[in-house]
């Protein structure tokens, strides 16, 4: 369940099988890995931090966006600034350090790829149960 493995899975889920797949998948993998192994309140279910992330975004005022990604309709966009506001500072700092980018670049990458990733991981309009790795592997079939 290393961040790199999760990043690779997310990169392939997002269709980044070629050269640049490490970017978005790596940043999302690092984010979800940090939430899974991180501090209390980040993700109630340590094996699947997706629900915790969606709760965190919802509590930060991104209700419509998060619901649009989980739901089956059009995905609403989110900005890097909104991601910066929604995530705990230490989480964003860790993700940025893991990815070798600035916190703002990490937030921008998360904002760009998170809607599609959540949409792909929730094809039935709800957050599935099970470990995040299992969910990702199931969606690639």
C-alpha positions as protocol buffer text, in pm:
chain_id: "A"
residue {
  index: 1
  type: UNK
  ca { x: 0 y: 0 z: 0 }
}
residue {
  index: 2
  type: UNK
  ca { x: 293 y: 231 z: -66 }
}
residue {
  index: 3
  type: UNK
  ca { x: 217 y: 569 z: -218 }
}
residue {
  index: 4
  type: UNK
  ca { x: 404 y: 475 z: -536 }
}
residue {
  index: 5
  type: UNK
  ca { x: 195 y: 161 z: -585 }
}
residue {
  index: 6
  type: UNK
  ca { x: -125 y: 354 z: -521 }
}
residue {
  index: 7
  type: UNK
  ca { x: -2 y: 629 z: -752 }
}
residue {
  index: 8
  type: UNK
  ca { x: 65 y: 376 z: -1027 }
}
residue {
  index: 9
  type: UNK
  ca { x: -282 y: 229 z: -988 }
}
residue {
  index: 10
  type: UNK
  ca { x: -442 y: 574 z: -992 }
}
residue {
  index: 11
  type: UNK
  ca { x: -230 y: 679 z: -1289 }
}
residue {
  index: 12
  type: UNK
  ca { x: -345 y: 381 z: -1492 }
}
residue {
  index: 13
  type: UNK
  ca { x: -704 y: 436 z: -1375 }
}
residue {
  index: 14
  type: UNK
  ca { x: -684 y: 791 z: -1508 }
}
residue {
  index: 15
  type: UNK
  ca { x: -557 y: 664 z: -1842 }
}
residue {
  index: 16
  type: UNK
  ca { x: -199 y: 781 z: -1797 }
}
residue {
  index: 17
  type: UNK
  ca { x: -26 y: 463 z: -1903 }
}
residue {
  index: 18
  type: UNK
  ca { x: 248 y: 651 z: -2088 }
}
residue {
  index: 19
  type: UNK
  ca { x: 533 y: 869 z: -1967 }
}
residue {
  index: 20
  type: UNK
  ca { x: 351 y: 1133 z: -1760 }
}
residue {
  index: 21
  type: UNK
  ca { x: 140 y: 898 z: -1551 }
}
residue {
  index: 22
  type: UNK
  ca { x: 342 y: 960 z: -1238 }
}
residue {
  index: 23
  type: UNK
  ca { x: 213 y: 1316 z: -1205 }
}
residue {
  index: 24
  type: UNK
  ca { x: -156 y: 1307 z: -1130 }
}
residue {
  index: 25
  type: UNK
  ca { x: -163 y: 946 z: -1014 }
}
residue {
  index: 26
  type: UNK
  ca { x: 138 y: 999 z: -792 }
}
residue {
  index: 27
  type: UNK
  ca { x: -6 y: 1309 z: -629 }
}
residue {
  index: 28
  type: UNK
  ca { x: -345 y: 1143 z: -574 }
}
residue {
  index: 29
  type: UNK
  ca { x: -176 y: 826 z: -449 }
}
residue {
  index: 30
  type: UNK
  ca { x: 26 y: 1030 z: -203 }
}
residue {
  index: 31
  type: UNK
  ca { x: -284 y: 1221 z: -91 }
}
residue {
  index: 32
  type: UNK
  ca { x: -493 y: 909 z: -34 }
}
residue {
  index: 33
  type: UNK
  ca { x: -197 y: 733 z: 126 }
}
residue {
  index: 34
  type: UNK
  ca { x: -148 y: 1025 z: 364 }
}
residue {
  index: 35
  type: UNK
  ca { x: -517 y: 1022 z: 453 }
}
residue {
  index: 36
  type: UNK
  ca { x: -519 y: 644 z: 503 }
}
residue {
  index: 37
  type: UNK
  ca { x: -217 y: 635 z: 729 }
}
residue {
  index: 38
  type: UNK
  ca { x: -253 y: 980 z: 867 }
}
residue {
  index: 39
  type: UNK
  ca { x: -405 y: 1155 z: 1154 }
}
residue {
  index: 40
  type: UNK
  ca { x: -742 y: 1096 z: 1313 }
}
residue {
  index: 41
  type: UNK
  ca { x: -1029 y: 1270 z: 1144 }
}
residue {
  index: 42
  type: UNK
  ca { x: -878 y: 1239 z: 797 }
}
residue {
  index: 43
  type: UNK
  ca { x: -1033 y: 909 z: 702 }
}
residue {
  index: 44
  type: UNK
  ca { x: -1256 y: 708 z: 930 }
}
residue {
  index: 45
  type: UNK
  ca { x: -1185 y: 391 z: 734 }
}
residue {
  index: 46
  type: UNK
  ca { x: -808 y: 358 z: 713 }
}
residue {
  index: 47
  type: UNK
  ca { x: -822 y: 102 z: 431 }
}
residue {
  index: 48
  type: UNK
  ca { x: -1038 y: 327 z: 212 }
}
residue {
  index: 49
  type: UNK
  ca { x: -965 y: 696 z: 262 }
}
residue {
  index: 50
  type: UNK
  ca { x: -1186 y: 793 z: -33 }
}
residue {
  index: 51
  type: UNK
  ca { x: -1492 y: 834 z: 188 }
}
residue {
  index: 52
  type: UNK
  ca { x: -1289 y: 1040 z: 436 }
}
residue {
  index: 53
  type: UNK
  ca { x: -1162 y: 1263 z: 158 }
}
residue {
  index: 54
  type: UNK
  ca { x: -1514 y: 1319 z: 24 }
}
residue {
  index: 55
  type: UNK
  ca { x: -1636 y: 1401 z: 378 }
}
residue {
  index: 56
  type: UNK
  ca { x: -1347 y: 1645 z: 421 }
}
residue {
  index: 57
  type: UNK
  ca { x: -1429 y: 1820 z: 93 }
}
residue {
  index: 58
  type: UNK
  ca { x: -1798 y: 1831 z: 178 }
}
residue {
  index: 59
  type: UNK
  ca { x: -1730 y: 1987 z: 519 }
}
residue {
  index: 60
  type: UNK
  ca { x: -1512 y: 2248 z: 346 }
}
residue {
  index: 61
  type: UNK
  ca { x: -1803 y: 2371 z: 136 }
}
residue {
  index: 62
  type: UNK
  ca { x: -1740 y: 2163 z: -177 }
}
residue {
  index: 63
  type: UNK
  ca { x: -2065 y: 1970 z: -138 }
}
residue {
  index: 64
  type: UNK
  ca { x: -2191 y: 2022 z: -493 }
}
residue {
  index: 65
  type: UNK
  ca { x: -1857 y: 1935 z: -649 }
}
residue {
  index: 66
  type: UNK
  ca { x: -1800 y: 1620 z: -441 }
}
residue {
  index: 67
  type: UNK
  ca { x: -2156 y: 1500 z: -500 }
}
residue {
  index: 68
  type: UNK
  ca { x: -2119 y: 1557 z: -875 }
}
residue {
  index: 69
  type: UNK
  ca { x: -1807 y: 1338 z: -884 }
}
residue {
  index: 70
  type: UNK
  ca { x: -1967 y: 1054 z: -688 }
}
residue {
  index: 71
  type: UNK
  ca { x: -2297 y: 1085 z: -872 }
}
residue {
  index: 72
  type: UNK
  ca { x: -2358 y: 978 z: -1228 }
}
residue {
  index: 73
  type: UNK
  ca { x: -2400 y: 1323 z: -1385 }
}
residue {
  index: 74
  type: UNK
  ca { x: -2154 y: 1585 z: -1509 }
}
residue {
  index: 75
  type: UNK
  ca { x: -1844 y: 1637 z: -1290 }
}
residue {
  index: 76
  type: UNK
  ca { x: -1813 y: 1991 z: -1155 }
}
residue {
  index: 77
  type: UNK
  ca { x: -1463 y: 2142 z: -1155 }
}
residue {
  index: 78
  type: UNK
  ca { x: -1269 y: 2245 z: -848 }
}
residue {
  index: 79
  type: UNK
  ca { x: -974 y: 2485 z: -823 }
}
residue {
  index: 80
  type: UNK
  ca { x: -636 y: 2441 z: -664 }
}
residue {
  index: 81
  type: UNK
  ca { x: -726 y: 2719 z: -421 }
}
residue {
  index: 82
  type: UNK
  ca { x: -1038 y: 2527 z: -312 }
}
residue {
  index: 83
  type: UNK
  ca { x: -829 y: 2212 z: -260 }
}
residue {
  index: 84
  type: UNK
  ca { x: -577 y: 2414 z: -56 }
}
residue {
  index: 85
  type: UNK
  ca { x: -861 y: 2539 z: 167 }
}
residue {
  index: 86
  type: UNK
  ca { x: -1018 y: 2194 z: 204 }
}
residue {
  index: 87
  type: UNK
  ca { x: -711 y: 1989 z: 293 }
}
residue {
  index: 88
  type: UNK
  ca { x: -518 y: 2011 z: 618 }
}
residue {
  index: 89
  type: UNK
  ca { x: -198 y: 2208 z: 559 }
}
residue {
  index: 90
  type: UNK
  ca { x: 26 y: 1927 z: 683 }
}
residue {
  index: 91
  type: UNK
  ca { x: -139 y: 1681 z: 443 }
}
residue {
  index: 92
  type: UNK
  ca { x: -86 y: 1910 z: 145 }
}
residue {
  index: 93
  type: UNK
  ca { x: 275 y: 1974 z: 253 }
}
residue {
  index: 94
  type: UNK
  ca { x: 340 y: 1597 z: 272 }
}
residue {
  index: 95
  type: UNK
  ca { x: 181 y: 1533 z: -68 }
}
residue {
  index: 96
  type: UNK
  ca { x: 384 y: 1814 z: -224 }
}
residue {
  index: 97
  type: UNK
  ca { x: 708 y: 1687 z: -70 }
}
residue {
  index: 98
  type: UNK
  ca { x: 635 y: 1330 z: -186 }
}
residue {
  index: 99
  type: UNK
  ca { x: 568 y: 1454 z: -539 }
}
residue {
  index: 100
  type: UNK
  ca { x: 863 y: 1695 z: -545 }
}
residue {
  index: 101
  type: UNK
  ca { x: 643 y: 1996 z: -625 }
}
residue {
  index: 102
  type: UNK
  ca { x: 526 y: 2305 z: -439 }
}
residue {
  index: 103
  type: UNK
  ca { x: 208 y: 2282 z: -230 }
}
residue {
  index: 104
  type: UNK
  ca { x: 31 y: 2503 z: -487 }
}
residue {
  index: 105
  type: UNK
  ca { x: 137 y: 2274 z: -773 }
}
residue {
  index: 106
  type: UNK
  ca { x: 19 y: 1972 z: -575 }
}
residue {
  index: 107
  type: UNK
  ca { x: -318 y: 2139 z: -508 }
}
residue {
  index: 108
  type: UNK
  ca { x: -353 y: 2226 z: -877 }
}
residue {
  index: 109
  type: UNK
  ca { x: -272 y: 1867 z: -982 }
}
residue {
  index: 110
  type: UNK
  ca { x: -520 y: 1730 z: -729 }
}
residue {
  index: 111
  type: UNK
  ca { x: -788 y: 1974 z: -850 }
}
residue {
  index: 112
  type: UNK
  ca { x: -730 y: 1870 z: -1209 }
}
residue {
  index: 113
  type: UNK
  ca { x: -739 y: 1494 z: -1157 }
}
residue {
  index: 114
  type: UNK
  ca { x: -956 y: 1438 z: -848 }
}
residue {
  index: 115
  type: UNK
  ca { x: -1298 y: 1481 z: -1017 }
}
residue {
  index: 116
  type: UNK
  ca { x: -1218 y: 1214 z: -1277 }
}
residue {
  index: 117
  type: UNK
  ca { x: -1059 y: 981 z: -1022 }
}
residue {
  index: 118
  type: UNK
  ca { x: -1355 y: 998 z: -782 }
}
residue {
  index: 119
  type: UNK
  ca { x: -1596 y: 958 z: -1074 }
}
residue {
  index: 120
  type: UNK
  ca { x: -1412 y: 645 z: -1194 }
}
residue {
  index: 121
  type: UNK
  ca { x: -1391 y: 500 z: -841 }
}
residue {
  index: 122
  type: UNK
  ca { x: -1764 y: 549 z: -776 }
}
residue {
  index: 123
  type: UNK
  ca { x: -1933 y: 416 z: -1091 }
}
residue {
  index: 124
  type: UNK
  ca { x: -2259 y: 329 z: -916 }
}
residue {
  index: 125
  type: UNK
  ca { x: -2308 y: 671 z: -758 }
}
residue {
  index: 126
  type: UNK
  ca { x: -2180 y: 574 z: -412 }
}
residue {
  index: 127
  type: UNK
  ca { x: -1846 y: 510 z: -245 }
}
residue {
  index: 128
  type: UNK
  ca { x: -1775 y: 137 z: -268 }
}
residue {
  index: 129
  type: UNK
  ca { x: -1661 y: -73 z: 27 }
}
residue {
  index: 130
  type: UNK
  ca { x: -1327 y: -250 z: 49 }
}
residue {
  index: 131
  type: UNK
  ca { x: -967 y: -141 z: 32 }
}
residue {
  index: 132
  type: UNK
  ca { x: -882 y: 139 z: -207 }
}
residue {
  index: 133
  type: UNK
  ca { x: -641 y: -84 z: -399 }
}
residue {
  index: 134
  type: UNK
  ca { x: -913 y: -347 z: -453 }
}
residue {
  index: 135
  type: UNK
  ca { x: -1159 y: -81 z: -570 }
}
residue {
  index: 136
  type: UNK
  ca { x: -906 y: 61 z: -817 }
}
residue {
  index: 137
  type: UNK
  ca { x: -821 y: -283 z: -955 }
}
residue {
  index: 138
  type: UNK
  ca { x: -1192 y: -366 z: -995 }
}
residue {
  index: 139
  type: UNK
  ca { x: -1252 y: -50 z: -1198 }
}
residue {
  index: 140
  type: UNK
  ca { x: -979 y: -137 z: -1446 }
}
residue {
  index: 141
  type: UNK
  ca { x: -1156 y: -453 z: -1558 }
}
